[in-house]
CSV table of N, CA and C in Angstrom, one decimal:
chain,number,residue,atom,x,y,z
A,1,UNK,N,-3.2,62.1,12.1
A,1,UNK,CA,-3.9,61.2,11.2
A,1,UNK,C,-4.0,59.8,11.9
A,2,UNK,N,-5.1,59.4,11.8
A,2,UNK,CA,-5.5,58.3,12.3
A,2,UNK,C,-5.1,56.8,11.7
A,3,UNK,N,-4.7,55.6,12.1
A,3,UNK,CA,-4.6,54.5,10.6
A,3,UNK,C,-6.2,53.5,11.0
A,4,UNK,N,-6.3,53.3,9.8
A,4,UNK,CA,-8.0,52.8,10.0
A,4,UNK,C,-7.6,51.0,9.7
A,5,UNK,N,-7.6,50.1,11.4
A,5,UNK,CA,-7.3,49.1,10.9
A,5,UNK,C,-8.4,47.9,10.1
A,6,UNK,N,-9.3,48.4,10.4
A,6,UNK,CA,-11.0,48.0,9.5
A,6,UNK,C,-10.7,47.8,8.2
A,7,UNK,N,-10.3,49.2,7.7
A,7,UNK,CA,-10.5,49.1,6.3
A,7,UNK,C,-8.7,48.6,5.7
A,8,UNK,N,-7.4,48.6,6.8
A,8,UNK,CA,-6.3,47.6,6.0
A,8,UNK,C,-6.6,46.2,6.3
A,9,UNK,N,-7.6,45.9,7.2
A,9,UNK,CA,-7.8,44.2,7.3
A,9,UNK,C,-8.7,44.2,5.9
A,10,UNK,N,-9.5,44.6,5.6
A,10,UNK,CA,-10.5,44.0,4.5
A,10,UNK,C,-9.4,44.5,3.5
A,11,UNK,N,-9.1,45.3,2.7
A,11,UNK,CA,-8.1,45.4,1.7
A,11,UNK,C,-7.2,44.1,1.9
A,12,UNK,N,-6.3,43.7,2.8
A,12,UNK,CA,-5.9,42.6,3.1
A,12,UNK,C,-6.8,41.4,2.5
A,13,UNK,N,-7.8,41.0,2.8
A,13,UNK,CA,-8.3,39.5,2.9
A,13,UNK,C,-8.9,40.0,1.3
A,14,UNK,N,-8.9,41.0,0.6
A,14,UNK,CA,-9.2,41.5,-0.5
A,14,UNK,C,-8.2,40.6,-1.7
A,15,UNK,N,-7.2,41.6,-1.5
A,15,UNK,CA,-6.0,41.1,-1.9
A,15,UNK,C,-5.6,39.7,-1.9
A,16,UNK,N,-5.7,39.1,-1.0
A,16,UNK,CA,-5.2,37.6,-0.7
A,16,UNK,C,-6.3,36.8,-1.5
A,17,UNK,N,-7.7,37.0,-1.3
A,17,UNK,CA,-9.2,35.9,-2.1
A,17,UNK,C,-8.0,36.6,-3.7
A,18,UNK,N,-8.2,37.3,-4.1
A,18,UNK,CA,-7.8,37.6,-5.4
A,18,UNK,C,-6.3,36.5,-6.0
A,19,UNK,N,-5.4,36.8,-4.9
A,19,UNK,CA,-4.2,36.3,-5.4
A,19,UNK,C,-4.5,34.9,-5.4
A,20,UNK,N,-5.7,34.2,-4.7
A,20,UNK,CA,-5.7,33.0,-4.4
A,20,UNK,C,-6.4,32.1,-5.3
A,21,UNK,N,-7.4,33.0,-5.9
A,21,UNK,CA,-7.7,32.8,-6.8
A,21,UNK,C,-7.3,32.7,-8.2
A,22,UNK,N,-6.3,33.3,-8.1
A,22,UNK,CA,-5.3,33.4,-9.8
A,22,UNK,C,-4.6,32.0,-9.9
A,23,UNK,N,-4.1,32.1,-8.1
A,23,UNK,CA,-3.5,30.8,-8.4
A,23,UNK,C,-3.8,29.7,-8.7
A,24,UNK,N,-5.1,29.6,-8.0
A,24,UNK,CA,-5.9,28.0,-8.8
A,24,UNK,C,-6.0,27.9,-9.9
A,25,UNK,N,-5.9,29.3,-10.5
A,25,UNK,CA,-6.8,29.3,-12.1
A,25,UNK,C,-5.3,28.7,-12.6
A,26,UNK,N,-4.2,29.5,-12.9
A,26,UNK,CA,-2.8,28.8,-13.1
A,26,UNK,C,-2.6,27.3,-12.5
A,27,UNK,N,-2.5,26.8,-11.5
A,27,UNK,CA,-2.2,25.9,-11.1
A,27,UNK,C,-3.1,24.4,-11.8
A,28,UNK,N,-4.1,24.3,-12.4
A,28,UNK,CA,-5.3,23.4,-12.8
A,28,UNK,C,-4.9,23.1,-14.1
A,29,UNK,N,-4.8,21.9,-14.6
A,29,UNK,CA,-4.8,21.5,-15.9
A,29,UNK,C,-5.6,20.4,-15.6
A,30,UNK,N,-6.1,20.2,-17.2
A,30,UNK,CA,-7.2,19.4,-16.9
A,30,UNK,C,-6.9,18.1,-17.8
A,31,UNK,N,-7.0,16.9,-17.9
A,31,UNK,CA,-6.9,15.8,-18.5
A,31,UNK,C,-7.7,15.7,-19.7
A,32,UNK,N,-6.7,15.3,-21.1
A,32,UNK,CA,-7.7,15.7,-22.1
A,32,UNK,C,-7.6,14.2,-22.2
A,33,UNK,N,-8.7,14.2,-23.6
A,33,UNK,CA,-8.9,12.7,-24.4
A,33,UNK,C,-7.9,12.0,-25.1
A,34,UNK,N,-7.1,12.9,-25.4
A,34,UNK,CA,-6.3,12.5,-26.7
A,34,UNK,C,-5.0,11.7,-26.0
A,35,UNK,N,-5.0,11.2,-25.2
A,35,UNK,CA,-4.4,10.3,-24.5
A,35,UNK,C,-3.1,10.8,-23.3
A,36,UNK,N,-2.8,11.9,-23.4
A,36,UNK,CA,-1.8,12.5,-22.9
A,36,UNK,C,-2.7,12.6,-21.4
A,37,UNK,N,-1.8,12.7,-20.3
A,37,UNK,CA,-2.3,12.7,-18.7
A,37,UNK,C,-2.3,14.9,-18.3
A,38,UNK,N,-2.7,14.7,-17.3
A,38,UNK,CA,-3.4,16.0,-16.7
A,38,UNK,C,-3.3,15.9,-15.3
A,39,UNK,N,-3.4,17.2,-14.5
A,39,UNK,CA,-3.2,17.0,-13.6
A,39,UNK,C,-4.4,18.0,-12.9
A,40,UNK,N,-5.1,17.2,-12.2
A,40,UNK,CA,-6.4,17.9,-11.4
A,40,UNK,C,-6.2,18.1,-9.9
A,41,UNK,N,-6.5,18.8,-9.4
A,41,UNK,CA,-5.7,18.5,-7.3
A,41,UNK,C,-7.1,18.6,-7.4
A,42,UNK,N,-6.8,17.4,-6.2
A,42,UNK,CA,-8.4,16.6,-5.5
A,42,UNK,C,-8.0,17.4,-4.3
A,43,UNK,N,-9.3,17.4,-3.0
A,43,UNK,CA,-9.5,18.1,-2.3
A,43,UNK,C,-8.4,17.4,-0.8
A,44,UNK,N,-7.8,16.5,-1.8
A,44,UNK,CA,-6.8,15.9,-0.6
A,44,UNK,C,-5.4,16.6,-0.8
A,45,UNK,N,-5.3,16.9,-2.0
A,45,UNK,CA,-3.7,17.4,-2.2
A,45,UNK,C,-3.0,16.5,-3.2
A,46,UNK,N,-4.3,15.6,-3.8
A,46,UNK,CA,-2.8,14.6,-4.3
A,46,UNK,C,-3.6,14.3,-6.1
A,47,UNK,N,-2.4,14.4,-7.0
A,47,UNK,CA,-2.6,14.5,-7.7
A,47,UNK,C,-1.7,13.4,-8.8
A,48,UNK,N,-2.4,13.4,-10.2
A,48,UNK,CA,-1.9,12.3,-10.8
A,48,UNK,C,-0.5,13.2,-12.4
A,49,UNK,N,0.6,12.9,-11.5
A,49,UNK,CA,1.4,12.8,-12.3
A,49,UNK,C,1.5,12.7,-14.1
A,50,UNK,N,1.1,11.5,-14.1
A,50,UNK,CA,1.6,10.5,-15.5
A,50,UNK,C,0.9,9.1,-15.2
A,51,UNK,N,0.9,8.3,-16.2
A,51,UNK,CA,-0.1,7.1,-16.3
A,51,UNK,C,0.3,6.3,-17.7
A,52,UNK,N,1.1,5.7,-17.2
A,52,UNK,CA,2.2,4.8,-17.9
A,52,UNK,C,1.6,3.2,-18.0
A,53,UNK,N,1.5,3.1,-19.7
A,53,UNK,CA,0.9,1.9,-19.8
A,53,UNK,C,2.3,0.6,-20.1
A,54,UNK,N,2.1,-0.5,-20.1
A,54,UNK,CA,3.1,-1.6,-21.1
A,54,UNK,C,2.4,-3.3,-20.7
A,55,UNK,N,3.2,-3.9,-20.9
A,55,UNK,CA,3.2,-5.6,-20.4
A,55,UNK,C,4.0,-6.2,-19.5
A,56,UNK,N,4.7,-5.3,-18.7
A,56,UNK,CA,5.4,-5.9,-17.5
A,56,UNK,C,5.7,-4.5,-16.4
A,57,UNK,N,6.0,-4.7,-15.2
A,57,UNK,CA,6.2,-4.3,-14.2
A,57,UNK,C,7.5,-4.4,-13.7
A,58,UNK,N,7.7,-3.3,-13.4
A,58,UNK,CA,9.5,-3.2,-12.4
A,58,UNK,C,8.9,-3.5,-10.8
A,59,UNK,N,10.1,-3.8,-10.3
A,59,UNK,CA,9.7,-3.9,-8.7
A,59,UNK,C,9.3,-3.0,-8.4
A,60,UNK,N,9.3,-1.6,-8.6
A,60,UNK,CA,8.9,-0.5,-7.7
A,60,UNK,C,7.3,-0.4,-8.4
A,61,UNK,N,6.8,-0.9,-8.9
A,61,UNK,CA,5.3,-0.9,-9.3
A,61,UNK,C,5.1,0.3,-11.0
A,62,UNK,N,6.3,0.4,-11.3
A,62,UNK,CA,6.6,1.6,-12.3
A,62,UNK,C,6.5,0.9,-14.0
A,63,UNK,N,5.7,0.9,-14.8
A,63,UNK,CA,6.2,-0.3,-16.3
A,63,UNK,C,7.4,-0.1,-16.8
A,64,UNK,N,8.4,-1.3,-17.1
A,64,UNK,CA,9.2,-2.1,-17.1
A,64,UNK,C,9.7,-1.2,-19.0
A,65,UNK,N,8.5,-1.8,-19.5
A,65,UNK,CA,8.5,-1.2,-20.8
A,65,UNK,C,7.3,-0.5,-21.2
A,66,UNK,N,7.3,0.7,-21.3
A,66,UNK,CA,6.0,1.6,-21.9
A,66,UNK,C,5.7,1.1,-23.6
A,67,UNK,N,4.2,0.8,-23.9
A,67,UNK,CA,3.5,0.7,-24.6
A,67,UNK,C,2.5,0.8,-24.7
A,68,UNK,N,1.7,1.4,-25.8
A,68,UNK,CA,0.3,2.1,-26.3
A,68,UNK,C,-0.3,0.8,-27.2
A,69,UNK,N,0.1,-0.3,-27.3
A,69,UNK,CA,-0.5,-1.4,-28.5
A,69,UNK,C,0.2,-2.3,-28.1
A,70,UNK,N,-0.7,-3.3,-27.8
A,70,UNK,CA,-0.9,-4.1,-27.0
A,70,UNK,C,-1.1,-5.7,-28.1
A,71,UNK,N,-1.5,-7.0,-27.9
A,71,UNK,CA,-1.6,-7.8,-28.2
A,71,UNK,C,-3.3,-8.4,-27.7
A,72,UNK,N,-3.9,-8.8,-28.4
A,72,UNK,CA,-5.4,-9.5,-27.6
A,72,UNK,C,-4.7,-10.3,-26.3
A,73,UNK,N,-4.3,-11.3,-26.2
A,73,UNK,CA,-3.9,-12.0,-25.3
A,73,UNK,C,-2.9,-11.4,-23.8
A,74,UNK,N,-2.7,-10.6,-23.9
A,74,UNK,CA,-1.7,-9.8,-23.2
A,74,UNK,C,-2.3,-9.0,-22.2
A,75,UNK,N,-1.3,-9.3,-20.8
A,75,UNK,CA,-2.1,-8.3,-19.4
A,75,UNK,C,-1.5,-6.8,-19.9
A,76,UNK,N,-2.4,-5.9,-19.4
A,76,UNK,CA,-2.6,-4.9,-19.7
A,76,UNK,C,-1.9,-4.0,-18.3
A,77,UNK,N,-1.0,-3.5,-18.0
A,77,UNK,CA,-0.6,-2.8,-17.1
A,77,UNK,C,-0.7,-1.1,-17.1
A,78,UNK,N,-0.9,-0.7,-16.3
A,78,UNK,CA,-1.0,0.6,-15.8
A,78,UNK,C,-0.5,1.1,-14.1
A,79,UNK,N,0.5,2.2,-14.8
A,79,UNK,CA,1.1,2.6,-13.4
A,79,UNK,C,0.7,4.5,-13.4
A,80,UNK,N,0.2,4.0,-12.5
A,80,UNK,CA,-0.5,5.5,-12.2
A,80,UNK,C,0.7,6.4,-11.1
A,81,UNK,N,1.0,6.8,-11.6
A,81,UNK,CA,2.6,8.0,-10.9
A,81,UNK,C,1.5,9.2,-10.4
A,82,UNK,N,1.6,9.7,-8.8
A,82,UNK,CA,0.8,10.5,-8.4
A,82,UNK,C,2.2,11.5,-7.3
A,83,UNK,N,1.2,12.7,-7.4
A,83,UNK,CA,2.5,13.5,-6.1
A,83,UNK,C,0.8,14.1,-5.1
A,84,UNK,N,1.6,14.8,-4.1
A,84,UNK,CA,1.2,14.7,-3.0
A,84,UNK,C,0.9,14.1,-1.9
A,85,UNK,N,0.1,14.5,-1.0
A,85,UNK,CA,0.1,13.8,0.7
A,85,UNK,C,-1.3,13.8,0.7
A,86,UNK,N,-1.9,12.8,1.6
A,86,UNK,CA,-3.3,12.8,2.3
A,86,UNK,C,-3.3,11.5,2.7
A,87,UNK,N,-3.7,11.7,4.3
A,87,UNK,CA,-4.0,10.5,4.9
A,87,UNK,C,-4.7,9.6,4.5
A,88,UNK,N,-5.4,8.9,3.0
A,88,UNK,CA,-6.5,8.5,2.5
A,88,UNK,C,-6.9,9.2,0.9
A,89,UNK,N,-6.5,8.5,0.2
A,89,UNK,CA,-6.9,9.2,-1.0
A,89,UNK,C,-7.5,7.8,-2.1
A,90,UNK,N,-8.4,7.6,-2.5
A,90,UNK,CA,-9.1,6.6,-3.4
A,90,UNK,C,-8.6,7.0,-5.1
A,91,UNK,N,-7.5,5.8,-5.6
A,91,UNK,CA,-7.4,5.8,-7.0
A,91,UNK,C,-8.8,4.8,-7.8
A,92,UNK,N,-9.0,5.2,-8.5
A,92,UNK,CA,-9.5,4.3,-9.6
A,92,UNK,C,-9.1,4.4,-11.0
A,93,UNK,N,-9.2,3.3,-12.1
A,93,UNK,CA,-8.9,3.3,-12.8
A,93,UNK,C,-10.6,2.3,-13.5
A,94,UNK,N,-10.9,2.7,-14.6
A,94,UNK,CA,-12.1,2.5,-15.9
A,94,UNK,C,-11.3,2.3,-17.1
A,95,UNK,N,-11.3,1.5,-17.7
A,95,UNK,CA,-10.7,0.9,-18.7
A,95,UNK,C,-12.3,0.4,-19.9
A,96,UNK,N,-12.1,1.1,-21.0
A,96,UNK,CA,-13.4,0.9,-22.0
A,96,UNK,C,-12.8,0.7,-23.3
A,97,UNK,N,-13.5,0.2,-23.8
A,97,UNK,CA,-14.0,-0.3,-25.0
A,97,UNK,C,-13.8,0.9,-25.8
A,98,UNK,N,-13.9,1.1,-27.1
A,98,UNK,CA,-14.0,1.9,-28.1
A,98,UNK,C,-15.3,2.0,-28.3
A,99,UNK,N,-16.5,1.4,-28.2
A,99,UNK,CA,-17.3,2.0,-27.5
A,99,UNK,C,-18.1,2.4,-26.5
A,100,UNK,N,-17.5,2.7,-25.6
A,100,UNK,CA,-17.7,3.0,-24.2
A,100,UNK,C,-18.2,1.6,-23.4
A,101,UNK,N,-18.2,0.5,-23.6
A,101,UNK,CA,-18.0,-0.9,-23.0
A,101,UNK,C,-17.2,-0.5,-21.6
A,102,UNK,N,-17.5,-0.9,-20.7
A,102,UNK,CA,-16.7,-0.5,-19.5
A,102,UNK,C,-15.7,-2.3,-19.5
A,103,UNK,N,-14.8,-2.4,-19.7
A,103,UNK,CA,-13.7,-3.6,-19.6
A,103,UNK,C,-13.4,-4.3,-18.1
A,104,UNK,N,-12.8,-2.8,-17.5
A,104,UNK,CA,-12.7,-3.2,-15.7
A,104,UNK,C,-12.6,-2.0,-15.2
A,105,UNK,N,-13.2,-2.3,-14.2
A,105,UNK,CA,-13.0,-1.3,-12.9
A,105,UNK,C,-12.1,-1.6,-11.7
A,106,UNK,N,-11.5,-0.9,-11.0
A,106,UNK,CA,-10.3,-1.4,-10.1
A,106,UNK,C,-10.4,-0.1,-9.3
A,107,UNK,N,-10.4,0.0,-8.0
A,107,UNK,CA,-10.2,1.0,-6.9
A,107,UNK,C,-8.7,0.1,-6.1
A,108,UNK,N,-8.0,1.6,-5.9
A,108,UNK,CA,-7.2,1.1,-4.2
A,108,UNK,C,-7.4,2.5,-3.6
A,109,UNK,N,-6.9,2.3,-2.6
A,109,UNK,CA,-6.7,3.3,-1.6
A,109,UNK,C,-5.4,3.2,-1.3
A,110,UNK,N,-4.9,4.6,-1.2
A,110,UNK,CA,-3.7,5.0,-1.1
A,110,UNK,C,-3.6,5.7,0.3
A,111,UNK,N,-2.3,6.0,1.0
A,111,UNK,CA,-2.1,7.1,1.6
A,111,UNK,C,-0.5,8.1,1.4
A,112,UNK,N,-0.8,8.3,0.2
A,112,UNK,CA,1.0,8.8,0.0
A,112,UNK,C,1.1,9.9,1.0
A,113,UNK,N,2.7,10.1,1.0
A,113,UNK,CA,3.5,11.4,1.3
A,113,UNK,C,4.2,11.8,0.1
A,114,UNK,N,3.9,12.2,-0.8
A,114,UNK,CA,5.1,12.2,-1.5
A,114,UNK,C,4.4,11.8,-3.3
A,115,UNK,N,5.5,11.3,-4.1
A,115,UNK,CA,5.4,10.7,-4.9
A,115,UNK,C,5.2,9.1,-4.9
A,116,UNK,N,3.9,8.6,-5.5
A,116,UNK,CA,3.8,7.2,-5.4
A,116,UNK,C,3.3,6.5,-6.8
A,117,UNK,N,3.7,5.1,-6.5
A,117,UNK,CA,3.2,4.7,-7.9
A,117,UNK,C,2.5,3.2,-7.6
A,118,UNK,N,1.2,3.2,-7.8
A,118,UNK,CA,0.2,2.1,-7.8
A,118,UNK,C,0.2,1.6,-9.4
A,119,UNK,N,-0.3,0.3,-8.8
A,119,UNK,CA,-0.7,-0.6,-10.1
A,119,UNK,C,-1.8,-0.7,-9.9
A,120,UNK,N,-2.0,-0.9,-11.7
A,120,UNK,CA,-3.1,-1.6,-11.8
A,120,UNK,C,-3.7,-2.3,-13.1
A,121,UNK,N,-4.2,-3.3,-13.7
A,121,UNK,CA,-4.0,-4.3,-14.7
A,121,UNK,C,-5.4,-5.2,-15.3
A,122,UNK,N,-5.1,-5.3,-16.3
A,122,UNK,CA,-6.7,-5.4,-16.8
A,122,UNK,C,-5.8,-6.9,-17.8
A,123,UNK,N,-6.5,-8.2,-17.8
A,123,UNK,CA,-6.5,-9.5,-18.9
A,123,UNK,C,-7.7,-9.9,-18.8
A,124,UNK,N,-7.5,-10.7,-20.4
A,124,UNK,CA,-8.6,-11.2,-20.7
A,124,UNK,C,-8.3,-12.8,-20.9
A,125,UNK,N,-8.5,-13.8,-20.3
A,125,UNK,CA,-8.2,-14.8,-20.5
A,125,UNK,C,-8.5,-15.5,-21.7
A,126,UNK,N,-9.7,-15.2,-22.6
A,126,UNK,CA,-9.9,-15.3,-24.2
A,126,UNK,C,-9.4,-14.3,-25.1
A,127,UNK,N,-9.0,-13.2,-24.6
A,127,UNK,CA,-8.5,-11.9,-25.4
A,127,UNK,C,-9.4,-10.7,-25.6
A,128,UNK,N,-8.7,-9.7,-25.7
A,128,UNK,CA,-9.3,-8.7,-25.6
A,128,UNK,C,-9.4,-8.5,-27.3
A,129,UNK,N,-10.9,-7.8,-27.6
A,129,UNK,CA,-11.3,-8.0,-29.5
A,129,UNK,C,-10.4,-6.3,-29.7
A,130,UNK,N,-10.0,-6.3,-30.7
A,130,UNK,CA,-9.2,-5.6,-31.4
A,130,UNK,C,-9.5,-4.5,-31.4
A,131,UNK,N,-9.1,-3.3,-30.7
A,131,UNK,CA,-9.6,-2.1,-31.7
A,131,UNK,C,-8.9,-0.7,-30.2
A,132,UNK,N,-9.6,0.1,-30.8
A,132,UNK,CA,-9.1,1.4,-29.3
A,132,UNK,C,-9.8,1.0,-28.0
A,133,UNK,N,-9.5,1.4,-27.3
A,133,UNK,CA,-9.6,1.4,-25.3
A,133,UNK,C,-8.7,2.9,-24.6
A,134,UNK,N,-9.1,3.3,-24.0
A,134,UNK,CA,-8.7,3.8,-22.6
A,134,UNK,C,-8.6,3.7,-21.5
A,135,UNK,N,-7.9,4.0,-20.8
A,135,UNK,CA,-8.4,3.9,-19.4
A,135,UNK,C,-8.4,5.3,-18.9
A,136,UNK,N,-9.1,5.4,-17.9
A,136,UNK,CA,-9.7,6.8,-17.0
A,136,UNK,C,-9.0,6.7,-15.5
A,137,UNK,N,-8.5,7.5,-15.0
A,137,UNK,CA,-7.9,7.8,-13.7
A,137,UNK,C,-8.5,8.5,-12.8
A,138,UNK,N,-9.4,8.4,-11.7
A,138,UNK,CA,-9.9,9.1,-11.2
A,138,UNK,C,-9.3,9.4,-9.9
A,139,UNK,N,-9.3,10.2,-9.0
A,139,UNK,CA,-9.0,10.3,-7.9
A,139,UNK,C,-10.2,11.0,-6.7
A,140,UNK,N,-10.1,10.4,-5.6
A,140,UNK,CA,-11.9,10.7,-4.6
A,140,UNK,C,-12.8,10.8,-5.8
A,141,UNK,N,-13.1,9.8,-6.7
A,141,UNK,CA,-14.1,10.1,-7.8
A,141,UNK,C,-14.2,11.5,-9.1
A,142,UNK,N,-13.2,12.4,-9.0
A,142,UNK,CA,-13.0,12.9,-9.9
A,142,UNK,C,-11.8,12.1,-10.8
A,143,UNK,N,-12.4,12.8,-12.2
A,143,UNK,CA,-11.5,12.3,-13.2
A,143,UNK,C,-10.3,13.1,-13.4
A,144,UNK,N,-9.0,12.2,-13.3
A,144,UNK,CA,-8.3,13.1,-13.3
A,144,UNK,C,-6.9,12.9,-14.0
A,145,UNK,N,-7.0,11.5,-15.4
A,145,UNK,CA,-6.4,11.8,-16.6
A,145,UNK,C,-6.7,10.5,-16.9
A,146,UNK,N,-6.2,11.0,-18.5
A,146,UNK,CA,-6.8,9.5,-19.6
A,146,UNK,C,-5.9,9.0,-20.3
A,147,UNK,N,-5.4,8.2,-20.8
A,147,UNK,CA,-4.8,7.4,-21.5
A,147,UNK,C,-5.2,6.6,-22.7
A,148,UNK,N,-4.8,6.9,-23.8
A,148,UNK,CA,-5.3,5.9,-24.6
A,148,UNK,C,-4.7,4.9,-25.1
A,149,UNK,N,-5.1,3.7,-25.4
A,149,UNK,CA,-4.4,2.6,-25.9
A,149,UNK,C,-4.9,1.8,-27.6
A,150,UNK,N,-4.0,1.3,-28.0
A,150,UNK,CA,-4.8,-0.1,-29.0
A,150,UNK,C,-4.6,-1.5,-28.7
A,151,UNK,N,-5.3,-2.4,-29.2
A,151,UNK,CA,-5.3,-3.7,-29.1
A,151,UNK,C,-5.0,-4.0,-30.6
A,152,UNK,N,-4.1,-4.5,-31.2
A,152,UNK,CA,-3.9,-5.2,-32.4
A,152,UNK,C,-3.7,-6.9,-32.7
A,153,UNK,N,-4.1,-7.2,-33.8
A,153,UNK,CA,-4.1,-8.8,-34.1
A,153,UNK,C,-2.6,-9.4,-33.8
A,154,UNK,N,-1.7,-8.3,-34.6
A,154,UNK,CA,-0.1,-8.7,-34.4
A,154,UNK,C,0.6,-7.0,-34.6
């Protein structure tokens, strides 16, 4: 009996597109609205952990104290906690209005190995008017989790 290596290479690369594909399907969560974060892998490998809002900053760029309601007068902090590696990976952050008012836009560029945590920060020097906002996390231009916040009078 003969072994036919033709047809164990294609059963092979068979097998493997399949298994490979399960995995992405498992591995993908997607960032909902309702303020909780998500995790999307960008075609770099690097993905967004968590997205921690408050009014002050720790040294390692991480908030000091997490909060969702805010004050009109008050800087607005966001620490975007990411894992993975890529020589070059573009964060952005969109921060809107409750009705889609775009507030600020902010890019950095990153190059993690690892776990990293960028900032990034939105004030209004007259105050920000009262009501819901989010901000949007994108990574190489996809979106890749949301946060929601409020602004209150007191």
């Amino acid at each position: 009996m003969r072994f036919d290596h033709r047809a164990a290479a294609v059963a092979l690369c068979l097998t493997v597109a399949a298994f490979t594909g399960a995995c992405q399907k498992n591995g993908t969560q997607t960032s909902s609205t309702s303020g909780t974060e998500g995790t999307t892998p960008s075609a770099q490998g690097v993905q967004v952990a968590r997205v921690d809002l408050g009014t002050s900053l720790a040294n390692d760029n991480t908030v000091a104290t997490q909060t969702n309601t805010f004050l009109p007068n008050q800087t607005i902090y966001a620490s975007v906690v990411t894992n993975g590696s890529a020589p070059s990976a573009e964060l952005k952050t969109r921060f809107t209005y409750q009705d889609g008012q775009v507030v600020d836009e902010s890019t950095r560029t990153i190059a993690p190995s690892g776990q990293a945590v960028t900032e990034f920060h939105v004030s209004k020097p007259d105050g920000f008017p009262v009501g819901k906002y989010k901000v949007e996390v994108f990574v190489n231009g996809t979106s890749a989790a949301t946060k929601e916040f409020e602004v209150k009078s007191t």
